[in-house]
XYZ file of C-alpha atoms in Angstrom:
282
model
C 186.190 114.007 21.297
C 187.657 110.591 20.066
C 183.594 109.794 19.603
C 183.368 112.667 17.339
C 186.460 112.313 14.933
C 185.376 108.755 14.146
C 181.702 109.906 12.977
C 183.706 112.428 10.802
C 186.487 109.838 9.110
C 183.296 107.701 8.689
C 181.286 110.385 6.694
C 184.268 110.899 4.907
C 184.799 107.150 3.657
C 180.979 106.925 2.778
C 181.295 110.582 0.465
C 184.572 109.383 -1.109
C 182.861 106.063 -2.039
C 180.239 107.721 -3.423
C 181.863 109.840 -5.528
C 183.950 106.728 -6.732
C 181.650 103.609 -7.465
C 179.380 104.199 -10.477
C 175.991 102.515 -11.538
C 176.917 100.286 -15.016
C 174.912 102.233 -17.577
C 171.892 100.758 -18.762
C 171.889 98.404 -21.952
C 169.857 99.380 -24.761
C 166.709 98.242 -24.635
C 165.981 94.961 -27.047
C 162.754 94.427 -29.014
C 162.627 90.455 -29.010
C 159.674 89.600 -31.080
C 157.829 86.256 -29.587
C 158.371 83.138 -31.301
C 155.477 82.182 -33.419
C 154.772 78.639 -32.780
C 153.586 76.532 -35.917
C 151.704 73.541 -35.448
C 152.365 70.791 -38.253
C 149.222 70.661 -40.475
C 147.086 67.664 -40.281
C 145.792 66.083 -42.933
C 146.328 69.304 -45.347
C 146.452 67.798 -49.059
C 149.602 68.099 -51.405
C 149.786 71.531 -53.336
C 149.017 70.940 -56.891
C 148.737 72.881 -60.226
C 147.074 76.357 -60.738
C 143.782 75.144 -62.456
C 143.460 75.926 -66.326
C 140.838 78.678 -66.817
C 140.616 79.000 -70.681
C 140.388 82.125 -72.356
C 137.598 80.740 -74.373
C 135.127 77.774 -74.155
C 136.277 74.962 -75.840
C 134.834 73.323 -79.141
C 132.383 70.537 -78.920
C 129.682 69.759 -81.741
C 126.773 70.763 -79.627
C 128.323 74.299 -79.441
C 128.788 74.907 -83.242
C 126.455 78.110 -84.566
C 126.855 79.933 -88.108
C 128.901 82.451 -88.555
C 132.640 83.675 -85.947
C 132.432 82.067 -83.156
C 135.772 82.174 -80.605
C 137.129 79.108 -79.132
C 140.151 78.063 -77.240
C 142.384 74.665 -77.095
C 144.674 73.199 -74.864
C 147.274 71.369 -76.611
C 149.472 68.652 -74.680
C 151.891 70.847 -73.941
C 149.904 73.370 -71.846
C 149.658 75.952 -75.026
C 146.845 77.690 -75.484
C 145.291 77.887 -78.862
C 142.895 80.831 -78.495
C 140.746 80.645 -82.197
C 137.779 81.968 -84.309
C 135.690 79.545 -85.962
C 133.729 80.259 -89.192
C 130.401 77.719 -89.136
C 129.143 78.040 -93.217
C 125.236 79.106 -92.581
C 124.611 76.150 -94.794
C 126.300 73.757 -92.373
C 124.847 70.407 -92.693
C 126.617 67.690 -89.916
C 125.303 64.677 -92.097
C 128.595 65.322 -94.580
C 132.356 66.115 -94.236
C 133.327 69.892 -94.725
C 136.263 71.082 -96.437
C 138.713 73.631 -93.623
C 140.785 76.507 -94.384
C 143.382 77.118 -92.012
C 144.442 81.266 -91.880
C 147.653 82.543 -90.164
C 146.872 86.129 -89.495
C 149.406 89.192 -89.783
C 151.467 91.126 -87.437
C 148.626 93.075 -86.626
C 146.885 90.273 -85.512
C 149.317 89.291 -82.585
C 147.614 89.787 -78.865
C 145.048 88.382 -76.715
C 141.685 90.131 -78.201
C 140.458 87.854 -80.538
C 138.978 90.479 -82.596
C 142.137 91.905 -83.548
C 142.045 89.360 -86.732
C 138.703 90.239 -87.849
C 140.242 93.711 -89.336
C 140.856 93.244 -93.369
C 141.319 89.642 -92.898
C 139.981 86.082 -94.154
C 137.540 86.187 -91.267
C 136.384 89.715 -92.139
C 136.193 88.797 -96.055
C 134.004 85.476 -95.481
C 131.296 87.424 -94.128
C 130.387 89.156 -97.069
C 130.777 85.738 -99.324
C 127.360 83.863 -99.476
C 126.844 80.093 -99.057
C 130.920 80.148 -98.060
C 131.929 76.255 -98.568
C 134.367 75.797 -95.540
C 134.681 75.420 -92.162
C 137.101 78.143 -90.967
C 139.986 77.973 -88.319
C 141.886 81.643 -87.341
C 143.906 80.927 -84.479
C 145.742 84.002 -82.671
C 149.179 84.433 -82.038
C 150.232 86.255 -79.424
C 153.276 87.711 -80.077
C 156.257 86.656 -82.147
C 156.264 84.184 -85.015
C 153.925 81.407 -86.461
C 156.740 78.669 -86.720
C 156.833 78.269 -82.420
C 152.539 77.515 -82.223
C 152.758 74.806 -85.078
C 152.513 71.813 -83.177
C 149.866 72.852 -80.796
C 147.731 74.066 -83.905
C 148.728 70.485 -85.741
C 147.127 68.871 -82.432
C 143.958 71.380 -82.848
C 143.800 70.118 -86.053
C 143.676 66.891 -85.292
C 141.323 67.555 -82.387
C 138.988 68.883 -84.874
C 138.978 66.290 -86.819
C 138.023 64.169 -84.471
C 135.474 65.947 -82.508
C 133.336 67.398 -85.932
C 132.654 66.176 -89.648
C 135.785 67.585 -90.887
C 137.132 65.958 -94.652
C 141.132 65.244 -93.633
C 141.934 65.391 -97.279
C 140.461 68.452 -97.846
C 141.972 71.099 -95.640
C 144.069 74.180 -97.198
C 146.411 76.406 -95.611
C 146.611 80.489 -96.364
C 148.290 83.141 -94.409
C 149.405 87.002 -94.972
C 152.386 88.564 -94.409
C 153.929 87.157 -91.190
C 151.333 84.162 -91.906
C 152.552 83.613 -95.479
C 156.430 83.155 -93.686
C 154.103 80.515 -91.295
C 152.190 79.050 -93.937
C 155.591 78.005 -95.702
C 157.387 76.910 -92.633
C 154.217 75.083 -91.757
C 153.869 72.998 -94.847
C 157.891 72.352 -94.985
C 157.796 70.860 -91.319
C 154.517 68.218 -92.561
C 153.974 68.479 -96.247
C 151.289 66.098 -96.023
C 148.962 67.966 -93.943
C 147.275 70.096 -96.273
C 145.670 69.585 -99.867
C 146.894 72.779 -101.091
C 148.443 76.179 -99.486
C 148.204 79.689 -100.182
C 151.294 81.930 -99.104
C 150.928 85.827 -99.052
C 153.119 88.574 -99.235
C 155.833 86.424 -96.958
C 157.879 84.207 -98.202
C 159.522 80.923 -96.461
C 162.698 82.839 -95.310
C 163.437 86.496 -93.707
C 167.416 86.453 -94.634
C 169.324 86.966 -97.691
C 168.870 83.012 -98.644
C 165.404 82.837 -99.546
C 164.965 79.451 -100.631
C 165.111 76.651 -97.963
C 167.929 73.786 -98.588
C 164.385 71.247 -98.495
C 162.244 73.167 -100.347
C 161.944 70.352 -102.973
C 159.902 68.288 -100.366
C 156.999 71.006 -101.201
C 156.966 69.732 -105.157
C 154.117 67.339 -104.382
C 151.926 69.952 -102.733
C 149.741 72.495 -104.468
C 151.122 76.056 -103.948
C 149.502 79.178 -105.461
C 151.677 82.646 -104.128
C 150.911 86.132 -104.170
C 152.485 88.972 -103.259
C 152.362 93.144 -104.739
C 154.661 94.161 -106.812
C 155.207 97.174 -104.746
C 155.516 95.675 -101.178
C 157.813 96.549 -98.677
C 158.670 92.820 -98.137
C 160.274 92.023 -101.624
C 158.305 90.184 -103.793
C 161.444 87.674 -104.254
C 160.584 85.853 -100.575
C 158.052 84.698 -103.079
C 159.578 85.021 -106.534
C 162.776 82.470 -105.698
C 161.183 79.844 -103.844
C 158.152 79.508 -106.197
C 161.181 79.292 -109.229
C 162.967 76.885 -107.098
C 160.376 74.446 -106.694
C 159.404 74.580 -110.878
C 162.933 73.704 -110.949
C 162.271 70.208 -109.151
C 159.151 69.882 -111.069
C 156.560 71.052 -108.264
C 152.903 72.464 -108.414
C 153.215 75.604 -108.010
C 152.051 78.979 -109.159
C 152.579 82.803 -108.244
C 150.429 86.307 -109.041
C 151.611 89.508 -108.540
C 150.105 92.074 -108.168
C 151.223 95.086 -110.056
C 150.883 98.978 -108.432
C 150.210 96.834 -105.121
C 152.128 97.110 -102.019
C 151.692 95.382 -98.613
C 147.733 94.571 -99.340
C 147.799 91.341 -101.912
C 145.593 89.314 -99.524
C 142.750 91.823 -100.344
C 142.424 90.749 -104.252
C 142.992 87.198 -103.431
C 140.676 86.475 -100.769
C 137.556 88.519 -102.455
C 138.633 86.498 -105.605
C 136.235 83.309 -105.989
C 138.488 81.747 -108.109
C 140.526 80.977 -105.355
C 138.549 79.324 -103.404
C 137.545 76.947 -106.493
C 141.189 76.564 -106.757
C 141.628 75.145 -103.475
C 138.805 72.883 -104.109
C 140.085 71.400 -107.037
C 142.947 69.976 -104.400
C 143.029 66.520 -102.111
C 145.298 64.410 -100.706
């Protein structure tokens, strides 16, 4: 009897403990990615610059061949010039060539090239025979003239050195947005250029057209043109042309009457302007 109340109490203990003691509930379970073990590199050479791939071979005077040819220059400052080049067909290396340097338009801005053949200098020379310059069109890519003119300056230069180029015969022309950079190019080195040729821009887009400096120009053959009907007032022309005869400079100005935005059209199919320019030296 006593042998049988003790295996009861005993089942009893073993129930109620059963009942009272719980398993701890499992943890979520962890993802623990494996550390990746990195080896030092041996002998694995310092990083260095992203190579230069030009847009455009560069000039040399093996290369040259009548007619548009595009080229592109590095300048010192890592900015690319991207440029056509006009080769005369009557090119003869034995003498020194006379260079007209054109600042495109607005519509010129971008990265194809070709966008500056359309109603252009480039696009007039083709149909002008026995052409008696060397031609430089360089392309900018977006916003205005006055930021590329050092790195064109160097191409200049570069030019100069690499082909039979006459340094005291070079002439500057642009239209619209390249008449604004053909003035702020010729106040920033007067002495560059033999003559220039602003059109339809003048050298200031604000209310105060004529530079404090403009005076510095007075030594420097300037012939302006803009249509008298032009969106961009003939005045960015008109006033700065008026103040430099004020201070006694070279200077001359057409307009062209029932002509709006278009005056580079009569001027650059004119040959008396290009007999004009080569009246000119330094």
């Amino acid at each position: 009897m006593k042998k049988t109340l003790f295996v009861f109490f005993l089942m009893i203990l073993l129930t109620t403990a059963c009942s009272t003691v719980e398993e701890p509930a499992p943890k979520p379970t962890e993802v623990v990615e494996p550390t990746k073990v990195v080896s030092p590199p041996t002998n694995t050479p310092a990083p260095t610059d992203t190579e230069y791939k030009p847009t455009h071979p560069a000039i040399t005077a093996d290369s040259l061949q009548p007619g548009q040819t595009p080229y592109a220059f590095l300048s010192s400052s890592d900015v690319e010039i991207r440029y056509l080049f006009y080769l005369p067909e009557n090119y003869d290396p034995s003498i020194r060539w006379p260079l007209i340097l054109f600042l495109h338009g607005g519509d010129g801005n971008g990265m194809n090239i070709n966008r500056i053949m359309n109603k252009t200098l480039p696009n007039y020379i083709e149909n002008l025979p026995d052409f008696p310059f060397i031609v430089v069109s360089p392309q900018l890519p977006n916003g205005f003239w006055p930021k590329l003119i050092d790195p064109i300056d160097e191409l200049l230069d570069h030019l100069i050195e690499v082909l039979p180029i006459d340094a005291d015969h070079i002439y500057l022309t642009g239209l619209s947005g390249g008449g604004y950079g053909t003035w702020k190019y010729a106040l920033k080195y007067p002495d560059r250029f033999a003559a220039i040729a602003p059109i339809a821009g003048g050298p200031s887009v604000t209310t105060d057209r004529v530079p404090e400096d403009i005076c510095t120009l007075k030594e420097l053959p300037i012939w302006a043109f803009h249509g008298e009907e032009d969106l961009i007032p003939p005045e960015q022309n008109i006033e700065p042309i008026e103040a430099l005869e004020a201070c006694s400079g070279n200077v001359r100005l057409t307009l062209y009457p029932d002509t709006g935005h278009d005056a580079w059209t009569p001027t650059y199919t004119n040959p008396d302007f290009y007999d004009w320019l080569l009246q000119h030296s330094k």
